[in-house]
């Protein structure tokens, strides 16, 4: 559906007026320390999200029956452009998993009933969702999960453990990948369930991270009762929904925004955060530091242009997890490097600093968190495998477990001598 241009202009004017009355302007403050979000911040974000929802500015292009406004993508774009100057609800990491990943998988795979039940609550900030897929023994080998859901009369009984679930301590629901059939090949016996985080038998334990924060958690499920209403996608069809999830997790949902940035080709500023760091230390004329800033600037630019090209390709029909792997690999390669160079520029001041020096604290935290983009959502090695096999058509890695029932794979793994 397309909307007449004057419709969009009027909509934009109304949105602009609403934003000015209801939201705070962004301050451009670069001192936020990325150490996780507090319950108070999440509660405040829920209130702002509720305001947006009540005013009709959440789910603008989604159908009315899911709590949306049934308007066009052009309306949604116009609102986003106007809203970019204002502080959006700051849910921290759980905001991205709720709106950027879980809601997208629900829209693509859940039943009509499920969408009508959960989507309006998600849009209103009443349901925050996290991903329960990784396990202590199944990360890169995601199809190897052993958390099980067993049918028992009208119910399913969930047992097992998940780990590294970002934001789970703030969650209302987790989207949980389970094994429901052990007698078929590992990719075929999987099913996603919605798990209410407050249900009896669900234990969520925050994990302490190297930067002192606790942004992700481990969960234990002990005889948690689920029903058919909680299934997302078909029973045994979990791998299909997992591919959608990985595509969004790897940045595939930003394809349009990335492509748009590429079209505009903005004259990018020279790594402003690092220039500011160098100035604070008085080393902005040091040749070595200038080289580091130039390298970061070049990488930022390359990453932006790569994002634009991949975004454009995805919009032309190649929206899949293999294509999104390019975006994730770029983030996982340039991100850690940028964080290291930030430390070099900041020098000893980012190792030890006076209390209250938020810039130094932030620099050290970005460094400590730096490796996460090379791991979360699939490691750099797995992105390279995905690009090689799914995009370039290179020979697949040798696999001994894709055509055997999963029970047999487990038995063979236990008996394996370690010799190839
Ligand atoms: C910040 C952060 C947030 C996360 N958030 C979530 C979340 O919200 N929900 C969730 O479920 N999970 C989450 N994860 C978990 C993440 O998805 C896994 O850590 C990731 O998939 C890697 O799995 P693993 O840690 O088990 O490592 P492993 O799979 O054990 O990998 C160990 C090493 O072996 C390499 N390797 C493994 N297999 C291969 C192969 N076939 N070819 C080449 N190399 C290979 C890997 O690249 C890696 O270097 C998060 C992780 C991080 C760091």
Coordinates of C-alpha atoms and ligand atoms in Angstrom, one line a residue:
X1 CA 0.0 0.0 0.0
X2 CA 1.4 3.5 -0.8
X3 CA 0.1 6.7 0.7
X4 CA -0.2 10.1 -1.1
X5 CA 2.7 12.4 -0.3
X6 CA 0.4 15.1 1.3
X7 CA -0.9 12.4 3.7
X8 CA 2.6 11.7 4.8
X9 CA 3.4 15.4 5.2
X10 CA 0.4 16.0 7.4
X11 CA 1.2 12.9 9.4
X12 CA 4.8 14.1 9.8
X13 CA 3.6 17.5 11.1
X14 CA 1.2 15.9 13.7
X15 CA 4.0 13.5 14.8
X16 CA 6.4 16.4 15.1
X17 CA 4.0 18.3 17.4
X18 CA 3.3 15.2 19.5
X19 CA 7.1 14.5 19.9
X20 CA 7.8 18.0 21.0
X21 CA 5.1 17.8 23.7
X22 CA 5.8 14.3 24.9
X23 CA 9.4 13.2 24.6
X24 CA 12.8 14.6 25.7
X25 CA 15.3 15.8 23.1
X26 CA 18.5 13.7 22.7
X27 CA 21.5 15.4 24.3
X28 CA 24.3 13.8 22.2
X29 CA 25.9 12.7 25.5
X30 CA 28.7 10.2 24.9
X31 CA 29.3 9.3 28.5
X32 CA 26.8 6.5 29.0
X33 CA 28.6 3.5 30.4
X34 CA 27.5 0.3 28.7
X35 CA 27.2 -1.8 31.8
X36 CA 23.6 -3.0 31.6
X37 CA 20.2 -1.5 32.4
X38 CA 18.7 -1.1 35.9
X39 CA 15.1 -2.2 36.8
X40 CA 14.3 1.5 37.3
X41 CA 15.5 2.3 33.7
X42 CA 13.5 -0.5 32.3
X43 CA 10.4 0.6 34.3
X44 CA 10.8 4.2 33.0
X45 CA 11.2 2.9 29.4
X46 CA 8.0 0.9 29.7
X47 CA 6.1 4.1 30.6
X48 CA 7.5 5.9 27.5
X49 CA 6.7 2.9 25.3
X50 CA 3.2 2.9 26.7
X51 CA 2.8 6.6 25.8
X52 CA 4.0 5.9 22.2
X53 CA 1.5 3.0 21.9
X54 CA -1.4 5.0 23.3
X55 CA -0.7 7.8 20.9
X56 CA -0.6 5.3 17.9
X57 CA 3.2 5.6 17.3
X58 CA 4.2 2.0 18.1
X59 CA 3.7 -0.6 15.3
X60 CA 2.7 2.1 12.8
X61 CA 2.8 -0.2 9.8
X62 CA 1.4 -3.3 11.6
X63 CA -2.2 -4.4 11.2
X64 CA -4.8 -3.2 13.7
X65 CA -5.4 -6.7 15.0
X66 CA -1.8 -6.9 16.3
X67 CA -2.1 -3.5 18.0
X68 CA -0.7 -1.5 15.1
X69 CA -2.1 1.4 13.1
X70 CA -2.4 -0.3 9.7
X71 CA -0.5 2.6 8.0
X72 CA 2.3 2.4 5.4
X73 CA 6.0 1.9 5.7
X74 CA 6.3 5.6 4.5
X75 CA 4.3 6.7 7.6
X76 CA 6.6 4.6 9.8
X77 CA 9.7 6.1 8.1
X78 CA 8.4 9.6 8.5
X79 CA 7.8 9.0 12.2
X80 CA 11.3 7.5 12.7
X81 CA 12.9 10.4 11.0
X82 CA 11.1 12.9 13.2
X83 CA 11.7 10.8 16.4
X84 CA 15.4 10.4 15.7
X85 CA 16.0 13.8 17.5
X86 CA 14.3 12.5 20.7
X87 CA 15.1 10.1 23.4
X88 CA 13.4 6.8 22.5
X89 CA 12.6 4.4 25.4
X90 CA 15.9 3.0 26.7
X91 CA 15.3 -0.6 27.4
X92 CA 19.0 -1.5 26.9
X93 CA 19.8 -4.8 25.3
X94 CA 16.3 -6.3 25.9
X95 CA 14.8 -3.6 23.7
X96 CA 16.6 -4.9 20.7
X97 CA 15.8 -8.6 21.5
X98 CA 12.1 -7.7 22.1
X99 CA 11.4 -5.4 19.1
X100 CA 14.3 -6.2 16.8
X101 CA 14.4 -10.0 17.0
X102 CA 11.6 -11.8 19.0
X103 CA 8.7 -9.6 17.6
X104 CA 10.0 -10.2 14.1
X105 CA 10.1 -14.0 14.5
X106 CA 6.6 -13.9 16.1
X107 CA 5.3 -11.9 13.1
X108 CA 6.9 -14.2 10.6
X109 CA 6.1 -17.6 12.3
X110 CA 3.5 -17.5 15.1
X111 CA -0.1 -18.4 14.7
X112 CA -2.8 -15.7 14.2
X113 CA -4.1 -16.2 17.7
X114 CA -0.6 -15.9 19.2
X115 CA 0.1 -12.7 17.3
X116 CA -3.2 -11.2 18.4
X117 CA -2.5 -12.2 22.0
X118 CA 1.1 -11.0 22.3
X119 CA 1.8 -8.3 19.8
X120 CA -0.3 -5.5 21.3
X121 CA 1.3 -6.2 24.7
X122 CA 4.8 -6.1 23.1
X123 CA 4.1 -2.8 21.3
X124 CA 2.7 -1.3 24.6
X125 CA 5.9 -2.2 26.5
X126 CA 4.0 -4.7 28.7
X127 CA 5.8 -7.8 27.4
X128 CA 9.6 -7.7 27.1
X129 CA 11.0 -10.8 25.4
X130 CA 14.4 -12.5 25.4
X131 CA 16.0 -15.4 23.4
X132 CA 16.5 -18.7 25.2
X133 CA 18.5 -20.6 22.5
X134 CA 22.2 -21.1 23.6
X135 CA 23.0 -23.8 26.1
X136 CA 26.2 -24.8 27.9
X137 CA 26.7 -27.5 25.3
X138 CA 25.1 -25.8 22.2
X139 CA 26.2 -22.4 21.0
X140 CA 27.7 -22.5 17.5
X141 CA 26.1 -25.9 17.2
X142 CA 22.7 -24.5 17.8
X143 CA 20.8 -27.4 16.4
X144 CA 22.4 -29.6 19.1
X145 CA 20.2 -28.2 21.9
X146 CA 19.1 -30.7 24.6
X147 CA 16.6 -28.7 26.5
X148 CA 13.5 -30.9 26.1
X149 CA 9.8 -30.3 25.9
X150 CA 7.9 -33.6 26.3
X151 CA 4.2 -34.0 25.6
X152 CA 2.1 -35.0 28.6
X153 CA -1.6 -35.2 27.9
X154 CA -2.7 -31.6 27.0
X155 CA 0.6 -30.1 28.1
X156 CA 4.2 -30.0 27.3
X157 CA 6.8 -30.3 30.2
X158 CA 10.0 -28.3 29.8
X159 CA 13.3 -29.3 31.4
X160 CA 16.9 -28.1 30.8
X161 CA 19.0 -25.0 30.9
X162 CA 19.8 -22.0 28.7
X163 CA 22.7 -19.6 29.0
X164 CA 24.0 -16.1 27.9
X165 CA 20.4 -14.9 27.5
X166 CA 20.8 -11.1 27.2
X167 CA 18.5 -9.1 29.5
X168 CA 16.6 -12.2 30.8
X169 CA 16.5 -10.7 34.4
X170 CA 14.1 -8.0 33.0
X171 CA 12.1 -10.4 30.8
X172 CA 8.4 -11.2 30.8
X173 CA 8.8 -14.0 28.2
X174 CA 11.6 -16.0 26.7
X175 CA 11.5 -17.5 23.2
X176 CA 12.9 -21.0 24.0
X177 CA 14.3 -23.5 21.5
X178 CA 13.6 -27.0 22.6
X179 CA 14.0 -30.6 21.4
X180 CA 10.6 -32.2 20.9
X181 CA 11.7 -35.2 18.8
X182 CA 15.0 -37.1 19.5
X183 CA 14.4 -39.7 16.8
X184 CA 15.0 -37.5 13.7
X185 CA 18.1 -35.6 12.5
X186 CA 19.0 -32.8 14.9
X187 CA 17.7 -29.9 12.8
X188 CA 14.3 -31.5 12.4
X189 CA 13.3 -32.3 16.0
X190 CA 13.2 -28.7 17.3
X191 CA 10.3 -26.5 18.4
X192 CA 10.1 -22.9 19.8
X193 CA 8.0 -22.2 22.8
X194 CA 7.0 -18.9 24.6
X195 CA 8.0 -19.3 28.2
X196 CA 6.5 -17.0 30.8
X197 CA 9.5 -15.9 32.9
X198 CA 7.4 -15.9 36.1
X199 CA 6.1 -19.5 35.6
X200 CA 6.7 -22.0 38.4
X201 CA 9.9 -24.0 37.6
X202 CA 11.7 -21.1 35.8
X203 CA 14.9 -19.9 37.6
X204 CA 16.8 -17.0 36.1
X205 CA 20.2 -16.2 37.4
X206 CA 22.2 -13.1 36.3
X207 CA 25.8 -13.8 35.4
X208 CA 28.6 -11.4 36.5
X209 CA 30.6 -10.1 33.6
X210 CA 34.2 -8.9 33.3
X211 CA 33.1 -5.2 33.4
X212 CA 31.2 -5.7 36.7
X213 CA 27.8 -5.6 35.1
X214 CA 25.2 -8.4 34.7
X215 CA 23.6 -8.1 31.3
X216 CA 23.0 -11.7 30.6
X217 CA 21.8 -14.7 32.6
X218 CA 21.6 -18.5 32.9
X219 CA 18.1 -20.1 33.2
X220 CA 17.0 -23.5 34.6
X221 CA 13.7 -25.1 33.7
X222 CA 12.3 -27.7 36.1
X223 CA 9.1 -29.3 34.9
X224 CA 7.7 -26.1 33.5
X225 CA 4.2 -26.6 32.1
X226 CA 3.6 -25.3 28.6
X227 CA 0.6 -25.7 26.2
X228 CA 0.1 -25.8 22.5
X229 CA -0.9 -22.1 22.6
X230 CA 2.8 -21.4 23.5
X231 CA 4.2 -22.9 20.4
X232 CA 5.8 -20.5 17.9
X233 CA 5.9 -21.9 14.4
X234 CA 5.1 -25.6 13.8
X235 CA 6.1 -28.4 16.1
X236 CA 9.3 -29.8 14.8
X237 CA 9.8 -26.8 12.6
X238 CA 12.0 -24.8 14.9
X239 CA 15.0 -24.7 12.6
X240 CA 13.0 -22.6 10.0
X241 CA 12.1 -20.0 12.7
X242 CA 15.7 -20.1 14.0
X243 CA 17.0 -19.0 10.6
X244 CA 14.7 -16.0 10.7
X245 CA 15.9 -15.2 14.2
X246 CA 19.5 -15.4 13.2
X247 CA 18.9 -13.1 10.3
X248 CA 17.4 -10.4 12.5
X249 CA 20.0 -11.0 15.2
X250 CA 22.8 -10.4 12.7
X251 CA 21.4 -7.0 11.7
X252 CA 19.1 -8.1 8.8
X253 CA 16.3 -6.0 10.2
X254 CA 18.2 -2.9 9.5
X255 CA 18.6 -3.6 5.8
X256 CA 16.3 -0.7 4.7
X257 CA 17.9 1.8 7.1
X258 CA 21.4 0.7 6.0
X259 CA 20.5 1.0 2.3
X260 CA 19.1 4.5 2.9
X261 CA 22.3 5.6 4.6
X262 CA 24.2 4.4 1.6
X263 CA 22.0 6.4 -0.8
X264 CA 22.5 9.5 1.2
X265 CA 26.3 8.9 1.5
X266 CA 26.6 11.3 4.4
X267 CA 30.0 13.1 4.8
X268 CA 31.0 11.1 7.9
X269 CA 32.8 12.9 10.6
X270 CA 36.2 11.7 11.7
X271 CA 35.5 9.1 14.5
X272 CA 34.3 12.0 16.8
X273 CA 34.4 10.0 20.0
X274 CA 38.1 9.0 19.5
X275 CA 39.0 12.6 18.4
X276 CA 37.5 13.8 21.6
X277 CA 39.5 11.2 23.6
X278 CA 42.7 12.3 21.9
X279 CA 42.0 16.0 22.6
X280 CA 41.3 15.3 26.3
X281 CA 44.7 13.7 26.6
X282 CA 46.4 16.4 24.4
X283 CA 47.7 13.8 22.0
X284 CA 45.7 14.8 18.9
X285 CA 48.9 15.9 17.1
X286 CA 50.8 12.6 17.8
X287 CA 51.4 10.8 14.5
X288 CA 50.7 7.4 15.9
X289 CA 47.4 8.5 17.4
X290 CA 46.4 10.2 14.1
X291 CA 47.1 7.0 12.3
X292 CA 44.9 5.1 14.7
X293 CA 42.0 7.6 14.2
X294 CA 42.4 7.5 10.5
X295 CA 42.2 3.7 10.5
X296 CA 39.1 3.7 12.6
X297 CA 37.5 6.3 10.4
X298 CA 38.3 4.2 7.3
X299 CA 36.9 1.1 8.9
X300 CA 33.7 3.0 10.0
X301 CA 33.3 4.2 6.5
X302 CA 33.9 0.7 5.0
X303 CA 31.4 -0.8 7.5
X304 CA 28.8 1.8 6.6
X305 CA 29.2 1.2 2.8
X306 CA 29.2 -2.6 3.2
X307 CA 26.0 -2.3 5.3
X308 CA 24.5 -0.2 2.5
X309 CA 25.3 -2.7 -0.2
X310 CA 24.2 -5.7 1.8
X311 CA 21.1 -3.8 2.9
X312 CA 20.2 -3.0 -0.8
X313 CA 20.8 -6.7 -1.8
X314 CA 18.6 -7.9 1.0
X315 CA 15.8 -5.5 0.0
X316 CA 16.0 -6.9 -3.5
X317 CA 15.1 -10.3 -2.2
X318 CA 18.2 -11.9 -0.6
X319 CA 17.0 -11.5 3.0
X320 CA 18.5 -14.5 4.7
X321 CA 20.8 -15.4 7.5
X322 CA 23.8 -16.1 5.1
X323 CA 23.5 -12.6 3.7
X324 CA 23.1 -11.0 7.2
X325 CA 26.3 -12.8 8.2
X326 CA 28.3 -10.1 6.3
X327 CA 26.9 -7.4 8.6
X328 CA 27.6 -9.5 11.7
X329 CA 31.1 -10.4 10.6
X330 CA 31.9 -6.7 9.8
X331 CA 30.7 -5.7 13.3
X332 CA 32.6 -8.6 15.0
X333 CA 35.8 -7.7 13.2
X334 CA 35.8 -3.8 13.3
X335 CA 34.1 -3.5 16.7
X336 CA 36.9 -5.2 18.8
X337 CA 39.6 -3.4 16.8
X338 CA 37.9 -0.1 17.4
X339 CA 37.7 -0.8 21.1
X340 CA 41.4 -1.6 21.3
X341 CA 42.4 1.5 19.5
X342 CA 40.2 3.5 21.8
X343 CA 42.2 2.2 24.7
X344 CA 45.5 3.1 23.0
X345 CA 44.3 6.6 22.4
X346 CA 43.0 7.1 26.0
X347 CA 46.2 5.6 27.5
X348 CA 46.7 4.9 31.2
X349 CA 43.7 7.2 32.0
X350 CA 41.3 4.4 30.7
X351 CA 43.0 1.8 33.0
X352 CA 42.7 3.8 36.2
X353 CA 40.7 7.0 36.5
X354 CA 39.3 9.4 39.1
X355 CA 35.7 8.6 40.3
X356 CA 33.2 10.3 38.1
X357 CA 35.3 10.3 34.9
X358 CA 32.6 8.9 32.7
X359 CA 34.6 9.2 29.5
X360 CA 37.4 7.1 30.8
X361 CA 35.0 4.6 32.4
X362 CA 33.1 4.3 29.2
X363 CA 36.3 3.7 27.1
X364 CA 37.5 0.9 29.4
X365 CA 34.0 -0.7 29.3
X366 CA 33.8 -0.6 25.6
X367 CA 37.1 -2.4 25.5
X368 CA 36.1 -5.0 28.0
X369 CA 32.9 -5.6 26.1
X370 CA 34.8 -5.4 22.8
X371 CA 34.9 -9.1 22.1
X372 CA 31.2 -9.6 22.5
X373 CA 30.3 -8.6 19.0
X374 CA 32.7 -11.3 17.7
X375 CA 30.7 -14.0 19.7
X376 CA 27.1 -12.9 20.3
X377 CA 24.6 -14.0 17.6
X378 CA 27.2 -16.4 16.2
X379 CA 31.0 -16.2 16.3
X380 CA 33.1 -14.6 13.5
X381 CA 34.1 -18.2 12.5
X382 CA 30.5 -19.2 12.1
X383 CA 29.7 -16.1 10.0
X384 CA 32.6 -17.1 7.7
X385 CA 31.3 -20.6 7.5
X386 CA 27.8 -19.3 6.7
X387 CA 29.1 -16.9 4.0
X388 CA 31.3 -19.7 2.5
X389 CA 28.6 -22.3 2.4
X390 CA 25.3 -20.4 1.9
X391 CA 26.4 -17.4 -0.2
X392 CA 29.5 -18.4 -2.1
X393 CA 28.5 -22.1 -2.5
X394 CA 31.8 -23.5 -1.3
X395 CA 31.9 -27.1 -0.2
X396 CA 30.2 -27.7 3.2
X397 CA 32.1 -28.6 6.3
X398 CA 32.3 -32.4 6.8
X399 CA 29.4 -33.3 9.2
X400 CA 28.7 -36.7 10.8
X401 CA 25.5 -35.8 12.5
X402 CA 23.1 -34.2 10.0
X403 CA 21.4 -37.3 8.6
X404 CA 21.3 -39.5 11.8
X405 CA 18.6 -39.5 14.5
X406 CA 19.8 -37.2 17.3
X407 CA 19.7 -40.1 19.9
X408 CA 22.3 -41.9 17.8
X409 CA 24.5 -38.8 17.4
X410 CA 24.5 -38.5 21.2
X411 CA 25.4 -42.2 21.6
X412 CA 28.2 -42.0 19.0
X413 CA 29.6 -38.8 20.6
X414 CA 29.8 -40.5 24.0
X415 CA 31.6 -43.5 22.5
X416 CA 34.0 -41.4 20.3
X417 CA 37.7 -42.2 21.0
X418 CA 38.8 -38.7 19.9
X419 CA 40.4 -40.1 16.7
X420 CA 39.3 -38.9 13.3
Ligands
LIG1 C1 27.2 -10.6 24.6 C2 26.5 -11.9 24.3 C3 25.1 -11.9 24.2 C4 24.5 -13.1 24.0 N1 23.1 -13.2 24.0 C5 22.5 -14.3 23.9 C6 21.1 -14.4 24.0 O1 20.4 -13.4 24.2 N2 20.5 -15.6 23.9 C7 21.2 -16.7 23.7 O2 20.5 -17.8 23.6 N3 22.5 -16.7 23.5 C8 23.2 -15.5 23.6 N4 24.6 -15.5 23.5 C9 25.3 -16.7 23.2 C10 25.9 -16.8 21.8 O3 24.9 -17.0 20.8 C11 27.0 -17.9 21.8 O4 28.0 -17.5 22.8 C12 27.6 -18.1 20.5 O5 26.7 -18.7 19.6 C13 28.9 -19.0 20.6 O6 28.6 -20.2 21.2 P1 29.5 -20.7 22.4 O7 29.7 -19.6 23.4 O8 28.9 -21.9 23.0 O9 30.9 -21.0 21.8 P2 31.3 -22.4 21.0 O10 30.3 -22.8 20.1 O11 31.7 -23.4 22.1 O12 32.6 -21.9 20.2 C14 33.9 -21.9 20.8 C15 34.9 -21.6 19.7 O13 34.9 -22.6 18.6 C16 34.6 -22.0 17.4 N5 33.8 -22.9 16.6 C17 32.8 -23.7 17.0 N6 32.3 -24.4 16.0 C18 33.0 -24.1 14.9 C19 32.9 -24.5 13.5 N7 32.0 -25.3 13.0 N8 33.8 -23.9 12.6 C20 34.8 -23.0 13.1 N9 34.9 -22.6 14.4 C21 34.0 -23.1 15.2 C22 33.9 -20.7 17.7 O14 34.0 -19.8 16.6 C23 34.5 -20.2 18.9 O15 35.7 -19.6 18.7 C24 25.2 -14.3 23.7 C25 26.6 -14.2 23.7 C26 27.3 -13.0 24.0 C27 28.8 -13.0 24.0

